[in-house]
CSV table of C-alpha atoms and ligand atoms in Angstrom, one decimal:
chain,number,residue,atom,x,y,z
W,1,MET,CA,93.3,71.0,116.8
W,2,PRO,CA,93.1,74.0,114.4
W,3,GLN,CA,92.2,73.2,110.8
W,4,LEU,CA,95.2,74.0,108.6
W,5,ASP,CA,95.5,74.5,104.9
W,6,SER,CA,97.4,71.4,103.7
W,7,LEU,CA,99.7,73.3,101.2
W,8,THR,CA,100.8,76.2,103.4
W,9,GLY,CA,100.1,75.2,107.0
W,10,LEU,CA,98.2,78.5,107.4
W,11,PHE,CA,94.7,78.5,108.9
W,12,ASP,CA,92.1,77.4,106.4
W,13,ARG,CA,89.0,79.5,105.7
W,14,THR,CA,86.8,77.9,108.4
W,15,GLU,CA,89.6,78.3,111.0
W,16,THR,CA,90.3,81.9,110.0
W,17,ILE,CA,86.6,82.8,110.5
W,18,SER,CA,86.5,81.0,113.8
W,19,CYS,CA,89.7,82.9,114.9
W,20,VAL,CA,88.1,86.2,113.9
W,21,GLU,CA,85.1,85.3,116.1
W,22,THR,CA,87.3,84.3,119.1
W,23,LEU,CA,89.3,87.5,118.8
W,24,ALA,CA,86.1,89.6,118.4
W,25,ALA,CA,84.7,88.1,121.6
W,26,ALA,CA,88.0,88.9,123.4
W,27,PHE,CA,88.7,92.4,122.1
W,28,GLY,CA,85.4,93.6,120.7
W,29,ILE,CA,84.6,93.5,117.0
W,30,GLU,CA,85.4,97.2,116.6
W,31,ASN,CA,89.0,96.3,117.4
W,32,ILE,CA,89.3,93.8,114.6
W,33,ALA,CA,90.5,94.5,111.1
W,34,ILE,CA,91.1,92.2,108.2
W,35,ILE,CA,93.2,92.4,105.0
W,36,ASP,CA,92.2,90.0,102.2
W,37,ILE,CA,95.1,89.6,99.9
W,38,GLU,CA,95.0,88.4,96.4
W,39,ILE,CA,98.1,87.6,94.2
W,40,LEU,CA,97.6,89.5,91.0
W,41,ARG,CA,97.5,87.5,87.8
W,42,PHE,CA,98.2,84.3,89.6
W,43,GLY,CA,96.4,82.4,86.7
W,44,SER,CA,99.1,83.6,84.3
W,45,ILE,CA,101.8,82.6,86.7
W,46,ASN,CA,100.2,79.2,86.9
W,47,ASN,CA,100.1,78.9,83.1
W,48,ALA,CA,103.6,80.2,82.6
W,49,VAL,CA,105.4,78.0,85.2
W,50,GLY,CA,103.1,75.1,85.8
W,51,THR,CA,101.1,74.0,88.8
W,52,ASP,CA,104.0,72.6,90.9
W,53,THR,CA,106.1,75.8,90.6
W,54,ALA,CA,102.9,77.9,91.2
W,55,ASP,CA,102.4,75.9,94.4
W,56,LYS,CA,105.9,76.8,95.5
W,57,VAL,CA,105.0,80.5,94.9
W,58,ILE,CA,102.0,80.1,97.2
W,59,LYS,CA,104.1,78.4,99.8
W,60,THR,CA,106.8,81.1,99.6
W,61,ALA,CA,104.2,83.8,99.9
W,62,ALA,CA,102.8,82.0,102.9
W,63,ARG,CA,106.2,81.7,104.5
W,64,ARG,CA,106.9,85.4,104.0
W,65,LEU,CA,103.6,86.3,105.7
W,66,LEU,CA,104.4,84.0,108.6
W,67,LYS,CA,107.9,85.4,109.0
W,68,HIS,CA,107.0,89.1,108.7
W,69,PHE,CA,103.7,89.0,110.5
W,70,SER,CA,104.6,86.8,113.4
W,71,HIS,CA,103.0,89.4,115.7
W,72,VAL,CA,99.6,89.1,113.9
W,73,PRO,CA,97.1,86.8,115.8
W,74,ALA,CA,95.8,85.0,112.7
W,75,ILE,CA,97.1,84.4,109.1
W,76,GLY,CA,94.9,82.3,106.8
W,77,ARG,CA,94.6,81.1,103.3
W,78,LEU,CA,91.0,81.6,102.3
W,79,HIS,CA,91.3,79.8,99.0
W,80,GLY,CA,93.6,79.5,96.0
W,81,ASP,CA,95.7,82.7,95.8
W,82,HIS,CA,93.8,84.5,98.6
W,83,PHE,CA,95.3,85.1,102.0
W,84,CYS,CA,94.0,86.8,105.0
W,85,LEU,CA,95.6,88.7,107.9
W,86,VAL,CA,93.6,89.4,111.0
W,87,PHE,CA,94.6,92.3,113.2
W,88,THR,CA,93.6,93.4,116.7
W,89,LYS,CA,95.0,96.9,116.4
W,90,PRO,CA,93.2,98.6,113.5
W,91,GLU,CA,95.2,101.8,114.2
W,92,ILE,CA,98.4,100.2,112.9
W,93,LEU,CA,96.9,99.0,109.7
W,94,GLU,CA,98.4,101.6,107.5
W,95,ASN,CA,101.9,100.7,108.6
W,96,GLU,CA,101.1,97.0,108.2
W,97,VAL,CA,99.9,97.5,104.6
W,98,LYS,CA,103.2,99.2,103.9
W,99,ASN,CA,105.1,96.2,105.4
W,100,LEU,CA,102.9,93.8,103.5
W,101,LEU,CA,103.6,95.4,100.2
W,102,GLU,CA,107.3,95.6,101.0
W,103,PHE,CA,107.9,92.1,102.1
W,104,THR,CA,105.6,90.2,99.9
W,105,GLN,CA,106.4,91.9,96.6
W,106,ARG,CA,110.1,91.2,96.9
W,107,PRO,CA,111.3,89.1,94.0
W,108,MET,CA,111.4,85.4,94.7
W,109,ALA,CA,113.7,82.9,93.0
W,110,ILE,CA,111.9,79.7,92.4
W,111,GLU,CA,113.5,76.9,90.4
W,112,GLY,CA,115.8,79.3,88.6
W,113,GLN,CA,113.1,81.8,87.7
W,114,ILE,CA,112.7,85.2,89.3
W,115,ILE,CA,109.1,85.9,90.1
W,116,VAL,CA,107.8,89.2,91.3
W,117,LEU,CA,104.3,89.2,92.9
W,118,GLY,CA,101.8,92.0,92.7
W,119,LEU,CA,99.1,92.2,95.3
W,120,ARG,CA,95.6,93.4,95.5
W,121,LEU,CA,94.1,94.2,99.0
W,122,GLY,CA,90.6,94.4,100.4
W,123,ILE,CA,90.4,95.9,103.8
W,124,ALA,CA,87.6,95.7,106.4
W,125,LYS,CA,87.4,97.1,109.9
W,126,GLY,CA,84.8,95.9,112.4
W,127,ASN,CA,82.3,98.3,113.9
W,128,VAL,CA,79.2,98.1,116.1
W,129,SER,CA,77.0,97.1,113.1
W,130,THR,CA,79.3,94.3,112.0
W,131,SER,CA,77.2,91.2,112.8
W,132,ASP,CA,80.0,88.6,113.3
W,133,GLY,CA,83.4,87.4,112.2
W,134,LYS,CA,82.1,85.8,109.0
W,135,ALA,CA,80.5,89.1,108.0
W,136,LEU,CA,83.8,90.9,108.5
W,137,VAL,CA,85.7,88.4,106.3
W,138,ASN,CA,83.0,88.8,103.7
W,139,HIS,CA,83.4,92.6,103.9
W,140,ALA,CA,87.1,92.3,103.1
W,141,GLU,CA,86.2,90.0,100.1
W,142,ILE,CA,83.6,92.5,98.9
W,143,ALA,CA,86.2,95.3,99.1
W,144,LEU,CA,88.7,93.1,97.2
W,145,ASN,CA,86.1,92.5,94.4
W,146,ASN,CA,85.3,96.1,94.3
W,147,ALA,CA,89.1,96.8,93.8
W,148,LYS,CA,89.2,94.3,91.0
W,149,ARG,CA,86.3,95.8,89.1
W,150,ARG,CA,87.8,99.3,89.4
W,151,ASN,CA,91.3,98.1,88.6
W,152,LEU,CA,92.6,99.5,91.9
W,153,ASN,CA,95.1,97.8,94.2
W,154,ILE,CA,93.7,98.7,97.6
W,155,VAL,CA,90.1,99.3,98.6
W,156,GLU,CA,88.6,99.6,102.1
W,157,PHE,CA,85.1,98.2,102.6
W,158,CYS,CA,82.3,100.7,103.0
W,159,PRO,CA,78.6,99.8,103.6
W,160,SER,CA,77.4,101.0,100.2
W,161,MET,CA,79.4,98.2,98.7
W,162,ALA,CA,77.5,95.6,100.6
W,163,LEU,CA,74.1,97.1,99.5
W,164,ASP,CA,74.9,96.3,96.0
W,165,ALA,CA,78.2,94.5,95.5
W,166,GLN,CA,77.7,94.6,91.7
W,167,GLN,CA,77.4,98.3,91.5
W,168,VAL,CA,80.4,100.2,90.4
W,169,HIS,CA,80.7,103.3,92.5
W,170,GLU,CA,83.4,105.9,92.6
W,171,ILE,CA,83.5,106.1,96.4
W,172,GLU,CA,86.5,108.4,96.5
W,173,ASN,CA,86.0,109.2,100.2
W,174,ASP,CA,86.3,105.6,101.3
W,175,LEU,CA,89.0,104.8,98.9
W,176,ARG,CA,92.5,104.2,100.2
W,177,VAL,CA,95.2,105.9,98.2
W,178,SER,CA,95.3,104.2,94.8
W,179,LEU,CA,98.5,102.4,94.1
W,180,PHE,CA,97.4,101.5,90.6
W,181,ILE,CA,100.1,102.5,88.2
W,182,ASN,CA,99.6,102.2,84.5
W,183,SER,CA,102.5,100.6,82.6
W,184,ALA,CA,102.1,103.2,79.8
W,185,GLU,CA,102.6,106.0,82.3
W,186,LEU,CA,105.7,104.3,83.5
W,187,HIS,CA,107.2,104.1,80.0
W,188,GLN,CA,106.2,107.7,79.5
W,189,ALA,CA,107.9,108.7,82.8
W,190,LEU,CA,111.2,107.4,81.5
W,191,THR,CA,111.1,109.7,78.4
W,192,ASN,CA,109.9,112.6,80.5
W,193,ASN,CA,112.7,112.3,83.0
W,194,GLU,CA,110.3,112.0,85.9
W,195,PHE,CA,112.7,109.8,88.0
W,196,GLU,CA,115.1,111.2,90.6
W,197,LEU,CA,117.5,109.8,93.1
W,198,HIS,CA,117.3,110.6,96.8
W,199,TYR,CA,120.2,109.8,99.1
W,200,GLN,CA,120.2,108.4,102.6
W,201,PRO,CA,123.5,108.4,104.6
W,202,ILE,CA,125.1,105.2,105.9
W,203,ILE,CA,127.0,106.3,108.9
W,204,ASN,CA,130.2,104.9,110.5
W,205,ILE,CA,129.6,105.7,114.1
W,206,GLU,CA,133.1,104.6,115.1
W,207,LYS,CA,134.8,106.9,112.7
W,208,GLN,CA,132.1,109.6,112.9
W,209,ARG,CA,131.7,109.9,109.2
W,210,ILE,CA,129.4,109.1,106.4
W,211,GLU,CA,130.6,105.9,104.6
W,212,TYR,CA,128.1,105.8,101.8
W,213,PHE,CA,125.0,107.5,100.6
W,214,GLU,CA,122.4,105.0,99.5
W,215,ALA,CA,120.7,106.0,96.2
W,216,LEU,CA,116.9,105.5,96.4
W,217,ILE,CA,114.8,106.2,93.4
W,218,ARG,CA,111.6,108.2,93.4
W,219,TRP,CA,109.1,108.9,90.7
W,220,ARG,CA,108.0,112.5,90.5
W,221,HIS,CA,104.6,111.9,89.0
W,222,PRO,CA,103.1,115.0,87.4
W,223,ALA,CA,99.7,114.4,89.1
W,224,LYS,CA,100.3,112.0,91.9
W,225,GLY,CA,103.4,113.6,93.4
W,226,LEU,CA,106.4,111.7,94.7
W,227,ILE,CA,105.9,107.9,94.3
W,228,PRO,CA,108.1,105.5,96.4
W,229,PRO,CA,110.0,102.7,94.6
W,230,LEU,CA,108.0,99.7,96.0
W,231,GLN,CA,105.0,101.0,94.1
W,232,PHE,CA,106.6,101.0,90.7
W,233,ILE,CA,109.7,98.8,90.7
W,234,PRO,CA,107.7,95.5,90.7
W,235,ILE,CA,105.8,96.8,87.7
W,236,ALA,CA,109.0,98.0,86.0
W,237,GLU,CA,110.3,94.5,86.4
W,238,ARG,CA,107.1,93.0,85.0
W,239,ILE,CA,107.0,95.2,81.9
W,240,ASN,CA,110.8,94.7,81.3
W,241,ILE,CA,112.0,98.3,81.6
W,242,MET,CA,114.1,97.7,84.8
W,243,ASN,CA,117.3,97.6,82.6
W,244,VAL,CA,116.6,101.0,81.2
W,245,LEU,CA,115.6,102.4,84.5
W,246,GLY,CA,118.7,100.7,86.1
W,247,GLN,CA,120.9,102.4,83.5
W,248,PHE,CA,119.5,105.8,84.4
W,249,ILE,CA,120.1,105.0,88.1
W,250,ILE,CA,123.7,103.9,87.6
W,251,ASP,CA,124.5,106.9,85.4
W,252,ARG,CA,122.9,109.5,87.7
W,253,ALA,CA,124.4,107.9,90.9
W,254,CYS,CA,128.0,107.9,89.4
W,255,LEU,CA,127.7,111.5,88.3
W,256,ASP,CA,126.5,112.4,91.8
W,257,ALA,CA,129.3,110.4,93.3
W,258,ALA,CA,131.8,112.6,91.5
W,259,LYS,CA,130.2,115.7,93.2
W,260,ILE,CA,130.4,114.4,96.8
W,261,PRO,CA,132.6,116.8,98.8
W,262,GLU,CA,135.4,115.4,100.9
W,263,ALA,CA,134.9,115.7,104.6
W,264,GLN,CA,137.6,115.1,107.3
W,265,GLY,CA,139.9,113.6,104.7
W,266,TYR,CA,137.3,111.1,103.5
W,267,THR,CA,135.0,111.1,100.5
W,268,PRO,CA,131.9,109.0,101.0
W,269,GLY,CA,130.9,106.6,98.2
W,270,ILE,CA,127.5,105.8,96.7
W,271,SER,CA,125.5,102.6,97.3
W,272,ILE,CA,123.3,101.6,94.4
W,273,ASN,CA,120.4,99.1,94.6
W,274,ILE,CA,120.5,96.6,91.8
W,275,SER,CA,117.3,94.8,90.9
W,276,PRO,CA,117.5,91.0,90.3
W,277,SER,CA,116.2,91.5,86.8
W,278,GLN,CA,119.4,93.5,86.0
W,279,PHE,CA,121.3,90.2,86.4
W,280,GLN,CA,119.4,88.6,83.6
W,281,ASP,CA,121.9,90.3,81.2
W,282,THR,CA,125.1,90.8,83.2
W,283,ASP,CA,127.0,92.1,80.1
W,284,ILE,CA,124.7,95.1,80.0
W,285,LEU,CA,125.1,95.7,83.7
W,286,LEU,CA,128.8,95.5,83.5
W,287,ALA,CA,129.1,97.7,80.5
W,288,THR,CA,126.7,100.3,82.0
W,289,LEU,CA,128.8,100.4,85.2
W,290,LYS,CA,132.1,100.6,83.4
W,291,ARG,CA,130.9,103.4,81.2
W,292,ALA,CA,129.3,105.3,84.0
W,293,ILE,CA,132.3,105.1,86.3
W,294,LYS,CA,134.6,106.2,83.5
W,295,HIS,CA,132.4,109.0,82.3
W,296,ALA,CA,132.0,110.4,85.9
W,297,GLY,CA,135.8,110.1,86.5
W,298,ILE,CA,135.4,108.3,89.8
W,299,MET,CA,137.2,105.3,91.4
W,300,SER,CA,135.2,102.1,91.2
W,301,ASN,CA,135.6,101.4,94.9
W,302,HIS,CA,133.5,104.5,95.5
W,303,ILE,CA,130.5,102.5,94.3
W,304,GLN,CA,128.8,99.8,96.3
W,305,LEU,CA,126.1,97.6,94.8
W,306,GLU,CA,123.2,96.4,97.0
W,307,ILE,CA,121.8,93.1,95.8
W,308,THR,CA,118.8,91.7,97.7
W,309,GLU,CA,119.2,88.4,99.4
W,310,SER,CA,116.0,87.1,98.0
W,311,THR,CA,117.6,86.4,94.6
W,312,GLU,CA,119.1,83.4,96.3
W,313,PHE,CA,122.4,84.0,94.6
W,314,CYS,CA,121.9,81.1,92.2
W,315,HIS,CA,124.8,79.7,90.3
W,316,VAL,CA,124.0,81.9,87.3
W,317,MET,CA,124.8,84.9,89.5
W,318,GLU,CA,128.0,83.6,90.8
W,319,ASP,CA,130.0,84.5,87.6
W,320,SER,CA,128.3,87.8,87.4
W,321,LEU,CA,129.3,88.7,91.0
W,322,ASP,CA,132.9,87.7,90.3
W,323,ALA,CA,132.9,90.0,87.2
W,324,LEU,CA,131.5,92.9,89.2
W,325,LYS,CA,134.1,92.3,91.8
W,326,ARG,CA,136.9,92.4,89.2
W,327,LEU,CA,135.5,95.8,88.2
W,328,GLY,CA,136.5,97.0,91.6
W,329,VAL,CA,133.0,97.9,93.0
W,330,LYS,CA,132.0,96.8,96.5
W,331,LEU,CA,129.2,94.2,96.8
W,332,SER,CA,126.7,94.2,99.6
W,333,ILE,CA,123.7,91.8,100.3
W,334,ASP,CA,120.6,93.9,101.0
W,335,ASP,CA,117.8,92.9,103.3
W,336,PHE,CA,119.9,90.0,104.8
W,337,GLY,CA,117.9,87.6,106.8
W,338,THR,CA,114.8,87.8,104.6
W,339,GLY,CA,115.8,85.3,101.9
W,340,PHE,CA,117.0,81.8,102.2
W,341,SER,CA,120.8,81.9,101.7
W,342,ALA,CA,122.9,79.8,104.0
W,343,ILE,CA,125.8,81.5,105.8
W,344,SER,CA,128.1,78.8,104.4
W,345,ARG,CA,127.2,79.9,100.9
W,346,LEU,CA,128.1,83.5,101.7
W,347,ILE,CA,131.7,82.7,102.4
W,348,GLU,CA,132.0,81.3,98.8
W,349,LEU,CA,130.6,84.5,97.3
W,350,PRO,CA,132.6,87.7,96.8
W,351,PHE,CA,130.6,90.0,99.0
W,352,ASP,CA,132.1,92.7,101.1
W,353,CYS,CA,129.2,93.5,103.3
W,354,ILE,CA,125.7,92.4,104.5
W,355,LYS,CA,122.9,94.8,105.3
W,356,ILE,CA,120.8,93.4,108.1
W,357,ASP,CA,117.1,93.8,107.2
W,358,LYS,CA,115.2,96.5,109.0
W,359,SER,CA,112.5,94.1,110.1
W,360,PHE,CA,114.9,92.7,112.7
W,361,ILE,CA,115.6,96.2,114.0
W,362,ARG,CA,111.9,96.9,114.2
W,363,ASP,CA,111.4,93.6,116.1
W,364,LEU,CA,114.1,94.7,118.7
W,365,MET,CA,111.4,97.0,120.1
W,366,CYS,CA,108.5,94.5,119.8
W,367,ASN,CA,106.2,94.1,122.8
W,368,ASP,CA,106.3,90.4,122.4
W,369,ALA,CA,109.3,89.1,124.4
W,370,LYS,CA,109.8,86.0,122.1
W,371,THR,CA,109.9,88.1,119.0
W,372,ARG,CA,112.2,90.6,120.7
W,373,ASN,CA,114.5,87.9,121.9
W,374,LYS,CA,114.7,86.3,118.5
W,375,ALA,CA,115.6,89.6,116.8
W,376,GLU,CA,118.3,90.3,119.4
W,377,LYS,CA,119.9,86.9,118.8
W,378,MET,CA,119.7,87.4,115.0
W,379,VAL,CA,121.2,90.9,114.9
W,380,SER,CA,124.0,90.3,117.4
W,381,GLY,CA,124.7,86.8,115.9
W,382,LEU,CA,124.9,88.1,112.4
W,383,ILE,CA,127.2,90.9,113.3
W,384,LYS,CA,129.6,88.5,115.0
W,385,ILE,CA,129.5,85.9,112.2
W,386,ALA,CA,130.0,88.5,109.5
W,387,GLU,CA,132.9,89.9,111.4
W,388,SER,CA,134.5,86.5,111.8
W,389,ILE,CA,134.4,85.8,108.1
W,390,GLY,CA,135.7,89.3,107.2
W,391,LEU,CA,132.5,90.9,106.1
W,392,LYS,CA,131.2,94.3,107.1
W,393,THR,CA,127.7,94.7,108.4
W,394,ILE,CA,125.3,97.6,107.9
W,395,VAL,CA,122.3,97.8,110.2
W,396,GLU,CA,119.4,99.5,108.4
W,397,GLY,CA,116.2,100.8,109.8
W,398,VAL,CA,117.5,102.4,113.0
W,399,GLU,CA,114.8,104.8,114.0
W,400,THR,CA,115.3,105.5,117.7
W,401,LYS,CA,118.0,106.2,120.2
W,402,GLU,CA,117.1,102.9,122.0
W,403,GLN,CA,117.6,100.9,118.8
W,404,LEU,CA,120.9,102.7,118.2
W,405,THR,CA,122.2,101.9,121.8
W,406,LEU,CA,121.2,98.3,121.4
W,407,VAL,CA,122.8,97.7,118.0
W,408,LYS,CA,125.9,99.5,119.2
W,409,SER,CA,126.1,97.1,122.1
W,410,PHE,CA,126.0,94.3,119.6
W,411,GLY,CA,129.1,95.7,117.9
W,412,ALA,CA,127.4,97.5,114.9
W,413,THR,CA,129.5,100.3,113.4
W,414,LEU,CA,127.8,101.0,110.1
W,415,ILE,CA,124.3,102.3,110.7
W,416,GLN,CA,121.5,103.7,108.5
W,417,GLY,CA,118.0,104.8,109.5
W,418,PHE,CA,115.5,107.6,110.1
W,419,TYR,CA,117.2,108.3,113.5
W,420,PHE,CA,120.0,109.9,111.6
W,421,ALA,CA,118.4,111.0,108.4
W,422,LYS,CA,115.7,110.1,105.9
W,423,PRO,CA,116.5,109.9,102.2
W,424,MET,CA,116.9,113.4,100.8
W,425,PRO,CA,117.7,115.1,97.5
W,426,PHE,CA,121.4,115.1,96.7
W,427,GLU,CA,122.3,118.7,97.8
W,428,GLN,CA,120.5,118.3,101.1
W,429,ALA,CA,122.2,114.9,101.8
W,430,THR,CA,125.7,116.2,101.1
W,431,SER,CA,125.2,119.3,103.2
W,432,PHE,CA,124.1,117.0,106.0
W,433,CYS,CA,127.5,115.3,105.6
W,434,ILE,CA,129.3,118.5,106.4
W,435,GLU,CA,127.1,120.3,108.9
W,436,GLU,CA,125.6,117.6,111.2
W,437,GLU,CA,127.0,116.0,114.3
W,438,ILE,CA,126.3,112.4,113.7
W,439,ALA,CA,126.5,110.3,116.8
Q,501,LIG,P1,116.2,99.0,100.6
Q,501,LIG,O1,117.3,99.0,99.5
Q,501,LIG,O2,116.3,98.1,101.7
Q,501,LIG,O3,116.2,100.5,101.1
Q,501,LIG,C1,115.8,100.9,102.4
Q,501,LIG,C2,114.4,101.4,102.5
Q,501,LIG,O4,114.1,101.6,103.8
Q,501,LIG,C3,114.2,102.7,101.8
Q,501,LIG,O5,112.8,102.8,101.4
Q,501,LIG,C4,114.4,103.7,103.0
Q,501,LIG,O6,113.7,104.9,102.8
Q,501,LIG,C5,113.8,102.9,104.1
Q,501,LIG,N1,114.3,103.3,105.4
Q,501,LIG,C6,115.6,103.8,105.6
Q,501,LIG,N2,115.7,104.0,107.0
Q,501,LIG,C7,114.6,103.6,107.5
Q,501,LIG,C8,114.1,103.6,108.9
Q,501,LIG,O7,114.8,103.9,109.8
Q,501,LIG,N3,112.8,103.1,109.1
Q,501,LIG,C9,112.1,102.6,108.1
Q,501,LIG,N4,110.8,102.2,108.3
Q,501,LIG,N5,112.5,102.7,106.8
Q,501,LIG,C10,113.7,103.1,106.5
Q,501,LIG,P2,112.5,103.2,99.9
Q,501,LIG,O8,113.3,104.4,99.4
Q,501,LIG,O9,111.0,103.3,99.9
Q,501,LIG,O10,113.0,101.9,99.1
Q,501,LIG,C11,112.3,100.7,99.2
Q,501,LIG,C12,113.1,99.6,98.4
Q,501,LIG,O11,112.9,99.9,97.0
Q,501,LIG,C13,114.6,99.6,98.7
Q,501,LIG,O12,114.8,98.9,99.9
Q,501,LIG,C14,115.0,98.9,97.4
Q,501,LIG,O13,114.8,97.5,97.5
Q,501,LIG,C15,114.1,99.4,96.4
Q,501,LIG,N6,114.8,100.5,95.7
Q,501,LIG,C16,114.9,101.8,96.0
Q,501,LIG,N7,115.6,102.5,95.1
Q,501,LIG,C17,116.0,101.6,94.2
Q,501,LIG,C18,116.8,101.7,93.0
Q,501,LIG,O14,117.3,102.7,92.7
Q,501,LIG,N8,117.0,100.5,92.3
Q,501,LIG,C19,116.4,99.4,92.7
Q,501,LIG,N9,116.6,98.3,91.9
Q,501,LIG,N10,115.7,99.2,93.8
Q,501,LIG,C20,115.5,100.3,94.6
Q,502,LIG,MG1,119.2,99.0,99.7
Q,503,LIG,MG1,117.3,97.0,102.7
C-alpha cells in the first residue's frame, strides 16, 4: 500500500521519493523532472484564517493538483505547504508550469473568504550525474531555496547551487524567466497607463459570425515587455488594486465596444472578465458599469461579464448577480467545471451562459483513454444540460481542427480558441471580424 499524506491523500515524502526511483528505473533518470511547489506566505494565511481554514486551503490546492495533473505519474505533499509533481516528459515542463500557475492560482472561496494563492517553484531535471531519486527531489528543494533567497518565483536547479547551497549567485543563464513582480511597480503601472486590452473573438459557427470579443488584459512593462494577466492579477488582488484596475478594464472595454463595426447586420459585443475581488464592493462594480456603458453610448446587452466558477457563487454574490442582471448585461460563468458549483445551483442563478474550461478541451486529445473519455463525457454532457436549462455554452481553448470537429459533434456553437484567433490588439481583432472566413 502506498503511504499517503493523511490531510490530502497525496503521496507523502517517502512515497514520492520511492515513486521517483521506480520511474527513474523504468524511464531513465534523465527523463524525470520534478517541480517542488511552495505556497507563498502560507504562514500569514495560517495566522489570518486559523489552522482549520488553512488546512482547507492545503486540501483545495491538493484537489486542484489532482484534478489538473491527472496525467502526471506522481503528485506528493513533501511537508507543510510544499507539494511535488513528478514528470516523465521533461520536454513538456514549460507548458506544465504554465498550467500549474493558471490552475492553482485561481481564487478559492473557503468559508466565505476569497483566498488567492501565490506559488514559488523549484525545478530539477535528472541527468546522467544525478545519483538517485532522492537526490533529484533534493535538487528541486535546493532550487526552491535559491528562489526564496533571491526573491524569485521560479528557479531551475543547476550544479553550482549544490556545491554551496548557501551561496547567493546570480546564475542568469540557468534562471527560468523571473515572474517576480514588485507591487510598487504594479501601482506605478496604473499611473503610467501601462495596461492594455487585447481581444479574442468568440465565434458562432452556426451563424458564421463573431458573437463577442473577450477583453484580456496585458501589462506592457517598460523593461520586461508584454506580461500576461496570470502573472500580475493575483498580485493586484493581494495588494487591493483590482478594483482600480477593474475600473480601467470596464471603461476601456465599453469605449472599444462602441467602436466595433457592424458585420452582416450584427454588431459583436464585448465580454469582460470580472475578478472575484470586484464583488467585494458590488456598489462600485455596478456604478462603474453603469457609468461606462452610458459614457460609451452602448446598449448594456452588448456587454457580457465573465465570472470564474471558483468563486462558488456564495449567497453574498447572489444579490450582486441579480443587480447586474437588472442592469441588462449578460452573465457568463468562466472556467466552468473547475470549481465546485452544483448544476442545481446554476438554475437558481441568473446566468445566461457557461464557458466550459479549456482543460477539458485539452483532455479531449489526451493519449490516456480514460482521461479522454472523461473529458468527452464532461463536454458533451455539459452542452446538453446547459441547453436543456436554457443556458448558452461557449467552448474555450479550441486549438485544432480535430477539437473543433469533436466539439461541433457535441452540439457546440459558440467557440473560442487559438484555432480561430489568439488575443489581438483591438484594431487587428475587429479587422479579423470583417476579413476572415471563420468556419
Ligand atoms: P480566461 O478568462 O479563461 O481567458 C482565456 C485564456 O485562455 C486567455 O489567457 C487566452 O489567451 C487563453 N486562450 C484562449 N484560447 C486558447 C487556446 O486555444 N489555447 C490555450 N492554451 N489558451 C487559450 P490570458 O489572456 O493569459 O488570460 C488568462 C486569465 O487571466 C483569463 O482566463 C482570466 O481569468 C484572467 N484575465 C485576463 N484578462 C482579465 C481581465 O481583464 N480582468 C480579470 N479580472 N481577469 C482577466
Ligand atoms: Mg474569460
Ligand atoms: Mg476561461
